[in-house]
Amino acid sequence: MIKFLDLKEINNQYADELKQAVSEVIDSGWYLLGERVARFESNLALYTGVGNAVGVGNGLDALRLIFRAYIEAGVMRQGDEVIVPANTYIASVLAITHSGLRPVLVEPDISTYNLDLSLVERHITERTRGIMVVHLYGRACWSEELEAIAEKYNLRIVEDNAQAIGAKWRGKRTGSFGDAAALSFYPGKNLGALGDAGAVTTNDSELADLVRALGNYGSREKYINEFKGFNSRLDEIQAACLDVKLRHLDAENRKRREVAGYYCEHITNPDIILPRFGKPADIIEDEGNVWHLFVIRASDRENLQTCLETRGIQTLIHYPVPPHQQQAYAEMRGLSLGVTEKIHREVLSLPLSPVLSEQDVEYVVAAINNYTRRHGCVQAE
């Protein structure tokens, strides 16, 4: 079986370093809000190119804490609108509605799957206070035009950077583009913890201070609660492990680009729509995409997925149901978002990781190239 993502093998690369880091935390007797968290926050801020990084419990909390901080600061009020891509994981939308804000869903660009930045301005109203960009599948989503729109309407830009840590746009890393950014360190991310973890990055020191207080029960000083906060803190063990893996992140991202480049160059099946990201030979050097996921499209996705499964190839669907068609958002069921719905009907994520062997990649390519809608599953050579 070619696993979609072999987390055990990924972490085994650094097993000795991880075990040593965990052992040091255990021996220290200090497990929350200690030196390891402070060290990781400092290293993460330096890596991202921002003044502040705040460790939190997970990626969803990172987004929620940003919006809650803006509300506490008076920048946003409940009922205000936040533009958000319709093609995203539901956490992006949950963070907005959990904060009492109203999500305004905007279609993606079919060629990138990211927010169609040309559509943003027409969705701005007098109640709009923010724009969320999601660097989906690991691909940076940004433009000078977006910056100009935010400045024109005095809007905050929040990056959902859960899938693209390390990606760059014009020399800057994701997580440093907007006013604030949320990161997820869910184990399957490019920088994955050994459990749940997340962070907020920003150059706004006052916002960072608010996020830190809100994630600690709304408290800057023990037992003194200024805000109705949360319990969302990065723990010492996860911080220590993340600090180890952060040192290897750029190398792992390069390996991901190598796999993606091979896929783009060698998958020739005309029934398969590949990601559009320049020439295959350029992908390895292009840091604009860290390839958290390699997502293809096929009109007969379910048959293709079944075929690959019979060949021992594990694939996943990111994501089968868009947020506006989920039961949780039944009030959005009337929305017609054709591009988003088409994407969610057709996408299929292929195995991609820094530990995937050349032989496994070649086998996946052969299996896909031997598949046809008419004849179905043909034995890969």
Short mmCIF file of C-alpha atoms in Angstrom, two decimals, residues 1-379:
data_model
loop_
_atom_site.label_atom_id
_atom_site.label_comp_id
_atom_site.label_asym_id
_atom_site.label_seq_id
_atom_site.Cartn_x
_atom_site.Cartn_y
_atom_site.Cartn_z
CA MET A 1 0.00 0.00 0.00
CA ILE A 2 1.25 3.44 -0.94
CA LYS A 3 -0.03 5.57 1.91
CA PHE A 4 -1.42 9.00 1.23
CA LEU A 5 0.78 10.33 4.02
CA ASP A 6 3.02 8.20 6.21
CA LEU A 7 3.31 10.26 9.39
CA LYS A 8 5.23 7.58 11.23
CA GLU A 9 7.92 7.53 8.54
CA ILE A 10 8.06 11.33 8.39
CA ASN A 11 8.63 11.63 12.13
CA ASN A 12 11.01 8.67 12.23
CA GLN A 13 13.48 10.81 10.27
CA TYR A 14 13.92 12.93 13.39
CA ALA A 15 13.07 10.35 16.05
CA ASP A 16 16.22 10.86 18.13
CA GLU A 17 15.87 14.66 18.09
CA LEU A 18 12.17 14.47 18.95
CA LYS A 19 12.67 12.02 21.79
CA GLN A 20 15.46 14.16 23.22
CA ALA A 21 13.27 17.27 23.02
CA VAL A 22 10.36 15.54 24.75
CA SER A 23 12.66 14.08 27.40
CA GLU A 24 14.01 17.55 28.21
CA VAL A 25 10.48 18.87 28.68
CA ILE A 26 9.54 15.98 30.95
CA ASP A 27 12.66 16.45 33.02
CA SER A 28 12.10 20.18 33.31
CA GLY A 29 8.84 19.76 35.21
CA TRP A 30 7.36 22.75 33.30
CA TYR A 31 4.70 21.92 30.71
CA LEU A 32 2.81 25.12 29.83
CA LEU A 33 3.85 28.69 28.99
CA GLY A 34 7.52 27.97 29.44
CA GLU A 35 10.87 28.31 27.72
CA ARG A 36 10.17 25.88 24.87
CA VAL A 37 7.06 27.77 23.78
CA ALA A 38 8.91 31.08 23.95
CA ARG A 39 11.81 29.65 21.94
CA PHE A 40 9.57 28.19 19.26
CA GLU A 41 7.55 31.40 19.00
CA SER A 42 10.77 33.36 18.50
CA ASN A 43 12.06 30.94 15.85
CA LEU A 44 8.71 30.86 14.07
CA ALA A 45 8.53 34.66 13.96
CA LEU A 46 12.06 34.80 12.60
CA TYR A 47 11.33 32.13 9.99
CA THR A 48 8.10 33.80 8.87
CA GLY A 49 9.57 37.29 8.87
CA VAL A 50 7.24 38.93 11.39
CA GLY A 51 7.64 40.63 14.73
CA ASN A 52 5.34 38.33 16.71
CA ALA A 53 4.27 34.70 16.88
CA VAL A 54 1.84 33.39 19.50
CA GLY A 55 1.40 29.67 20.05
CA VAL A 56 -2.19 28.47 20.48
CA GLY A 57 -4.08 25.20 20.73
CA ASN A 58 -4.87 24.60 17.05
CA GLY A 59 -5.44 26.27 13.69
CA LEU A 60 -9.14 26.98 14.15
CA ASP A 61 -8.43 28.68 17.48
CA ALA A 62 -5.73 30.76 15.79
CA LEU A 63 -8.32 32.17 13.39
CA ARG A 64 -10.96 32.59 16.09
CA LEU A 65 -8.55 34.42 18.37
CA ILE A 66 -7.59 36.85 15.59
CA PHE A 67 -11.20 37.82 14.97
CA ARG A 68 -12.00 37.95 18.67
CA ALA A 69 -9.00 40.22 19.20
CA TYR A 70 -10.20 42.55 16.46
CA ILE A 71 -13.61 42.69 18.14
CA GLU A 72 -12.08 43.44 21.54
CA ALA A 73 -9.95 46.16 19.92
CA GLY A 74 -13.02 47.75 18.35
CA VAL A 75 -11.81 47.11 14.81
CA MET A 76 -14.75 44.79 14.13
CA ARG A 77 -18.20 44.37 15.63
CA GLN A 78 -20.53 41.41 15.63
CA GLY A 79 -22.54 41.43 12.43
CA ASP A 80 -19.69 42.85 10.35
CA GLU A 81 -18.76 41.06 7.14
CA VAL A 82 -15.60 39.17 6.25
CA ILE A 83 -14.93 38.09 2.67
CA VAL A 84 -13.75 34.47 2.51
CA PRO A 85 -13.15 32.02 -0.35
CA ALA A 86 -16.01 29.63 -0.93
CA ASN A 87 -13.52 26.89 -1.81
CA THR A 88 -11.90 26.17 1.54
CA TYR A 89 -12.00 23.87 4.52
CA ILE A 90 -14.93 24.67 6.79
CA ALA A 91 -12.64 25.93 9.59
CA SER A 92 -12.11 29.17 7.65
CA VAL A 93 -15.85 29.86 7.79
CA LEU A 94 -16.34 28.54 11.32
CA ALA A 95 -13.84 31.04 12.69
CA ILE A 96 -15.89 33.90 11.24
CA THR A 97 -19.30 32.74 12.44
CA HIS A 98 -17.96 31.69 15.87
CA SER A 99 -16.98 35.33 16.29
CA GLY A 100 -20.44 36.64 15.45
CA LEU A 101 -19.25 37.93 12.08
CA ARG A 102 -20.87 37.25 8.72
CA PRO A 103 -18.94 35.31 6.05
CA VAL A 104 -19.32 36.53 2.48
CA LEU A 105 -18.34 33.63 0.23
CA VAL A 106 -16.49 34.45 -2.99
CA GLU A 107 -15.72 32.02 -5.80
CA PRO A 108 -12.19 30.70 -6.47
CA ASP A 109 -10.09 30.96 -9.59
CA ILE A 110 -10.56 27.60 -11.33
CA SER A 111 -6.90 27.59 -12.41
CA THR A 112 -5.47 28.02 -8.90
CA TYR A 113 -8.36 26.94 -6.60
CA ASN A 114 -7.55 29.98 -4.46
CA LEU A 115 -9.74 33.04 -3.95
CA ASP A 116 -10.38 34.84 -7.25
CA LEU A 117 -8.88 38.18 -6.29
CA SER A 118 -10.55 39.90 -9.26
CA LEU A 119 -13.95 39.28 -7.63
CA VAL A 120 -13.16 40.67 -4.18
CA GLU A 121 -13.99 44.35 -4.64
CA ARG A 122 -17.48 43.77 -6.02
CA HIS A 123 -18.41 41.96 -2.77
CA ILE A 124 -17.39 44.81 -0.48
CA THR A 125 -20.21 46.61 1.32
CA GLU A 126 -20.42 49.23 4.05
CA ARG A 127 -20.34 46.38 6.59
CA THR A 128 -17.17 44.72 5.25
CA ARG A 129 -14.30 44.85 7.73
CA GLY A 130 -12.00 42.10 6.60
CA ILE A 131 -10.79 39.75 3.86
CA MET A 132 -9.58 36.25 4.58
CA VAL A 133 -7.20 34.73 2.05
CA VAL A 134 -6.57 31.00 2.24
CA HIS A 135 -3.30 29.72 0.81
CA LEU A 136 -5.06 26.53 -0.22
CA TYR A 137 -3.21 23.28 -0.89
CA GLY A 138 0.08 25.10 -0.12
CA ARG A 139 -0.12 27.76 -2.84
CA ALA A 140 0.44 31.41 -1.93
CA CYS A 141 -2.55 33.65 -2.70
CA TRP A 142 -1.66 37.33 -2.91
CA SER A 143 -1.41 40.37 -5.19
CA GLU A 144 -0.62 44.06 -5.12
CA GLU A 145 -4.20 44.69 -6.21
CA LEU A 146 -5.46 42.96 -3.06
CA GLU A 147 -3.25 45.19 -0.93
CA ALA A 148 -4.61 48.25 -2.71
CA ILE A 149 -8.22 47.17 -2.14
CA ALA A 150 -7.59 46.63 1.57
CA GLU A 151 -6.01 50.06 1.87
CA LYS A 152 -8.79 51.73 -0.15
CA TYR A 153 -11.56 50.37 2.08
CA ASN A 154 -9.58 50.21 5.34
CA LEU A 155 -9.94 46.44 5.62
CA ARG A 156 -7.92 43.94 7.64
CA ILE A 157 -6.48 41.01 5.72
CA VAL A 158 -6.29 37.73 7.64
CA GLU A 159 -4.30 34.86 6.15
CA ASP A 160 -5.42 31.30 6.70
CA ASN A 161 -1.92 29.89 6.45
CA ALA A 162 -2.80 26.41 7.69
CA GLN A 163 -1.52 24.70 4.54
CA ALA A 164 1.28 26.87 3.17
CA ILE A 165 3.96 27.52 5.76
CA GLY A 166 7.19 28.29 3.93
CA ALA A 167 5.61 29.41 0.65
CA LYS A 168 6.80 32.74 -0.73
CA TRP A 169 5.52 35.65 -2.80
CA ARG A 170 8.15 38.11 -4.00
CA GLY A 171 10.58 37.00 -1.33
CA LYS A 172 8.17 37.17 1.60
CA ARG A 173 6.76 34.12 3.33
CA THR A 174 3.09 33.43 3.80
CA GLY A 175 2.07 34.45 7.27
CA SER A 176 3.74 37.83 6.83
CA PHE A 177 1.62 39.27 4.00
CA GLY A 178 -1.49 40.50 5.80
CA ASP A 179 -2.38 42.05 9.13
CA ALA A 180 -2.43 38.67 10.88
CA ALA A 181 -2.18 35.01 9.97
CA ALA A 182 -3.29 31.71 11.45
CA LEU A 183 -1.25 28.52 11.25
CA SER A 184 -2.23 24.94 11.94
CA PHE A 185 0.28 22.35 13.06
CA TYR A 186 -2.13 19.42 12.76
CA PRO A 187 0.07 16.32 12.36
CA GLY A 188 -0.55 16.08 8.60
CA LYS A 189 0.57 19.63 7.82
CA ASN A 190 3.95 20.41 6.24
CA LEU A 191 5.05 21.46 9.73
CA GLY A 192 3.13 18.96 11.81
CA ALA A 193 3.04 18.55 15.57
CA LEU A 194 2.55 15.24 17.40
CA GLY A 195 -0.98 16.35 18.25
CA ASP A 196 -3.00 19.53 17.87
CA ALA A 197 -1.22 22.88 17.82
CA GLY A 198 -1.41 26.25 16.08
CA ALA A 199 -0.07 29.79 16.04
CA VAL A 200 -0.83 33.37 15.11
CA THR A 201 1.79 35.47 13.31
CA THR A 202 1.60 39.25 12.95
CA ASN A 203 3.61 42.46 12.91
CA ASP A 204 0.94 44.09 15.11
CA SER A 205 2.31 43.84 18.66
CA GLU A 206 -0.94 45.02 20.24
CA LEU A 207 -2.91 42.38 18.37
CA ALA A 208 -0.42 39.71 19.40
CA ASP A 209 -0.77 40.77 23.03
CA LEU A 210 -4.55 40.53 22.79
CA VAL A 211 -4.39 37.10 21.15
CA ARG A 212 -2.06 35.85 23.87
CA ALA A 213 -4.35 37.12 26.62
CA LEU A 214 -7.52 35.81 24.97
CA GLY A 215 -5.98 32.36 24.59
CA ASN A 216 -5.12 32.33 28.28
CA TYR A 217 -8.64 32.74 29.69
CA GLY A 218 -8.61 36.44 28.78
CA SER A 219 -5.82 37.04 31.26
CA ARG A 220 -2.50 38.85 31.13
CA GLU A 221 -1.97 38.38 34.84
CA LYS A 222 -2.90 35.18 36.67
CA TYR A 223 -6.42 35.29 38.12
CA ILE A 224 -7.01 38.74 36.62
CA ASN A 225 -9.35 38.35 33.64
CA GLU A 226 -9.80 41.35 31.36
CA PHE A 227 -11.70 39.49 28.62
CA LYS A 228 -14.06 36.55 28.19
CA GLY A 229 -11.28 34.42 26.83
CA PHE A 230 -10.53 30.84 25.85
CA ASN A 231 -8.17 28.11 26.96
CA SER A 232 -6.03 27.75 23.85
CA ARG A 233 -2.34 27.46 24.60
CA LEU A 234 0.51 25.70 22.84
CA ASP A 235 2.06 23.25 25.28
CA GLU A 236 5.77 22.76 25.93
CA ILE A 237 6.02 19.28 24.41
CA GLN A 238 4.42 20.29 21.12
CA ALA A 239 6.53 23.46 20.98
CA ALA A 240 9.72 21.47 21.52
CA CYS A 241 8.80 19.00 18.77
CA LEU A 242 7.79 21.76 16.37
CA ASP A 243 11.08 23.53 16.99
CA VAL A 244 12.92 20.38 15.91
CA LYS A 245 10.85 19.99 12.76
CA LEU A 246 11.00 23.68 11.85
CA ARG A 247 14.72 23.25 11.20
CA HIS A 248 13.95 20.67 8.52
CA LEU A 249 10.91 22.38 6.96
CA ASP A 250 12.56 23.98 3.93
CA ALA A 251 14.24 20.72 2.96
CA GLU A 252 10.97 18.83 3.28
CA ASN A 253 9.13 21.44 1.23
CA ARG A 254 11.72 21.08 -1.51
CA LYS A 255 11.16 17.31 -1.57
CA ARG A 256 7.44 17.97 -1.92
CA ARG A 257 8.14 20.20 -4.92
CA GLU A 258 10.26 17.45 -6.46
CA VAL A 259 7.37 14.99 -6.22
CA ALA A 260 4.92 17.58 -7.59
CA GLY A 261 7.27 18.37 -10.46
CA TYR A 262 7.49 14.68 -11.39
CA TYR A 263 3.72 14.32 -11.29
CA CYS A 264 3.22 17.39 -13.47
CA GLU A 265 5.80 16.26 -16.00
CA HIS A 266 4.84 12.61 -16.27
CA ILE A 267 1.07 12.39 -15.77
CA THR A 268 -0.12 12.56 -19.36
CA ASN A 269 -3.62 11.09 -19.09
CA PRO A 270 -5.91 13.51 -21.02
CA ASP A 271 -8.80 12.72 -18.64
CA ILE A 272 -6.86 14.22 -15.72
CA ILE A 273 -6.68 17.94 -14.98
CA LEU A 274 -3.38 18.78 -13.30
CA PRO A 275 -2.63 21.79 -11.09
CA ARG A 276 -1.56 24.77 -13.18
CA PHE A 277 1.66 26.17 -11.83
CA GLY A 278 4.11 27.07 -14.57
CA LYS A 279 6.30 24.57 -16.37
CA PRO A 280 6.91 21.23 -14.62
CA ALA A 281 10.67 21.80 -14.71
CA ASP A 282 10.27 25.09 -12.81
CA ILE A 283 8.20 23.69 -9.94
CA ILE A 284 11.16 22.46 -7.90
CA GLU A 285 12.69 25.94 -7.70
CA ASP A 286 9.44 27.89 -7.40
CA GLU A 287 8.79 28.55 -3.72
CA GLY A 288 5.34 30.01 -4.36
CA ASN A 289 3.85 26.59 -3.65
CA VAL A 290 4.92 24.18 -0.91
CA TRP A 291 2.54 21.50 -2.18
CA HIS A 292 0.77 20.57 1.01
CA LEU A 293 -1.53 18.66 -1.32
CA PHE A 294 -1.26 17.58 -4.95
CA VAL A 295 -4.81 17.93 -6.19
CA ILE A 296 -5.94 16.70 -9.58
CA ARG A 297 -9.44 16.84 -11.06
CA ALA A 298 -11.39 14.13 -12.84
CA SER A 299 -15.02 14.13 -13.94
CA ASP A 300 -15.30 10.48 -12.84
CA ARG A 301 -13.41 10.93 -9.59
CA GLU A 302 -15.05 8.08 -7.69
CA ASN A 303 -14.18 5.51 -10.37
CA LEU A 304 -10.60 6.79 -10.54
CA GLN A 305 -10.25 6.68 -6.77
CA THR A 306 -11.58 3.12 -6.67
CA CYS A 307 -9.18 2.12 -9.42
CA LEU A 308 -6.19 3.55 -7.56
CA GLU A 309 -7.32 1.85 -4.36
CA THR A 310 -7.37 -1.54 -6.11
CA ARG A 311 -3.80 -0.81 -7.19
CA GLY A 312 -2.80 -0.18 -3.56
CA ILE A 313 -2.69 3.61 -3.85
CA GLN A 314 -4.37 5.59 -1.09
CA THR A 315 -5.94 8.93 -2.08
CA LEU A 316 -8.12 11.46 -0.26
CA ILE A 317 -10.71 14.06 -1.26
CA HIS A 318 -10.09 17.62 -0.09
CA TYR A 319 -12.98 18.32 0.24
CA PRO A 320 -16.11 16.41 -0.84
CA VAL A 321 -18.70 18.97 0.40
CA PRO A 322 -18.16 22.74 0.28
CA PRO A 323 -18.99 24.77 3.41
CA HIS A 324 -22.14 26.34 1.96
CA GLN A 325 -23.64 22.88 1.36
CA GLN A 326 -22.89 21.52 4.83
CA GLN A 327 -25.76 20.94 7.27
CA ALA A 328 -23.96 23.23 9.72
CA TYR A 329 -24.64 26.11 7.33
CA ALA A 330 -28.12 25.19 6.19
CA GLU A 331 -28.87 28.91 5.94
CA MET A 332 -26.43 29.07 3.00
CA ARG A 333 -28.04 26.26 1.01
CA GLY A 334 -29.61 28.76 -1.37
CA LEU A 335 -26.23 30.00 -2.57
CA SER A 336 -25.21 29.07 -6.10
CA LEU A 337 -21.43 28.80 -6.34
CA GLY A 338 -20.83 26.85 -9.52
CA VAL A 339 -17.03 27.00 -9.65
CA THR A 340 -16.69 25.90 -6.03
CA GLU A 341 -19.21 23.09 -6.48
CA LYS A 342 -17.44 21.82 -9.61
CA ILE A 343 -14.13 21.74 -7.76
CA HIS A 344 -15.58 19.80 -4.85
CA ARG A 345 -17.15 17.26 -7.23
CA GLU A 346 -13.94 16.58 -9.11
CA VAL A 347 -10.87 16.98 -6.86
CA LEU A 348 -8.72 14.08 -5.77
CA SER A 349 -5.50 14.35 -3.75
CA LEU A 350 -2.64 12.05 -4.69
CA PRO A 351 0.01 10.73 -2.28
CA LEU A 352 2.63 13.40 -1.64
CA SER A 353 5.15 13.59 1.15
CA PRO A 354 8.87 14.14 1.70
CA VAL A 355 9.37 10.41 2.32
CA LEU A 356 7.60 9.11 -0.77
CA SER A 357 10.05 6.96 -2.76
CA GLU A 358 10.83 7.44 -6.45
CA GLN A 359 9.45 3.98 -7.14
CA ASP A 360 6.17 4.84 -5.43
CA VAL A 361 5.82 8.09 -7.37
CA GLU A 362 6.50 6.29 -10.65
CA TYR A 363 3.93 3.63 -9.75
CA VAL A 364 1.26 6.26 -9.03
CA VAL A 365 1.96 7.97 -12.35
CA ALA A 366 1.75 4.70 -14.27
CA ALA A 367 -1.54 3.76 -12.62
CA ILE A 368 -3.09 7.11 -13.49
CA ASN A 369 -1.81 7.09 -17.07
CA ASN A 370 -3.25 3.61 -17.61
CA TYR A 371 -6.71 4.63 -16.40
CA THR A 372 -9.42 5.64 -18.88
CA ARG A 373 -13.04 6.63 -18.38
CA ARG A 374 -14.05 4.19 -21.10
CA HIS A 375 -12.05 1.12 -20.07
CA GLY A 376 -11.63 1.83 -16.39
CA CYS A 377 -8.78 0.32 -14.41
CA VAL A 378 -5.92 -1.08 -16.48
CA GLN A 379 -2.98 -2.79 -14.81
#
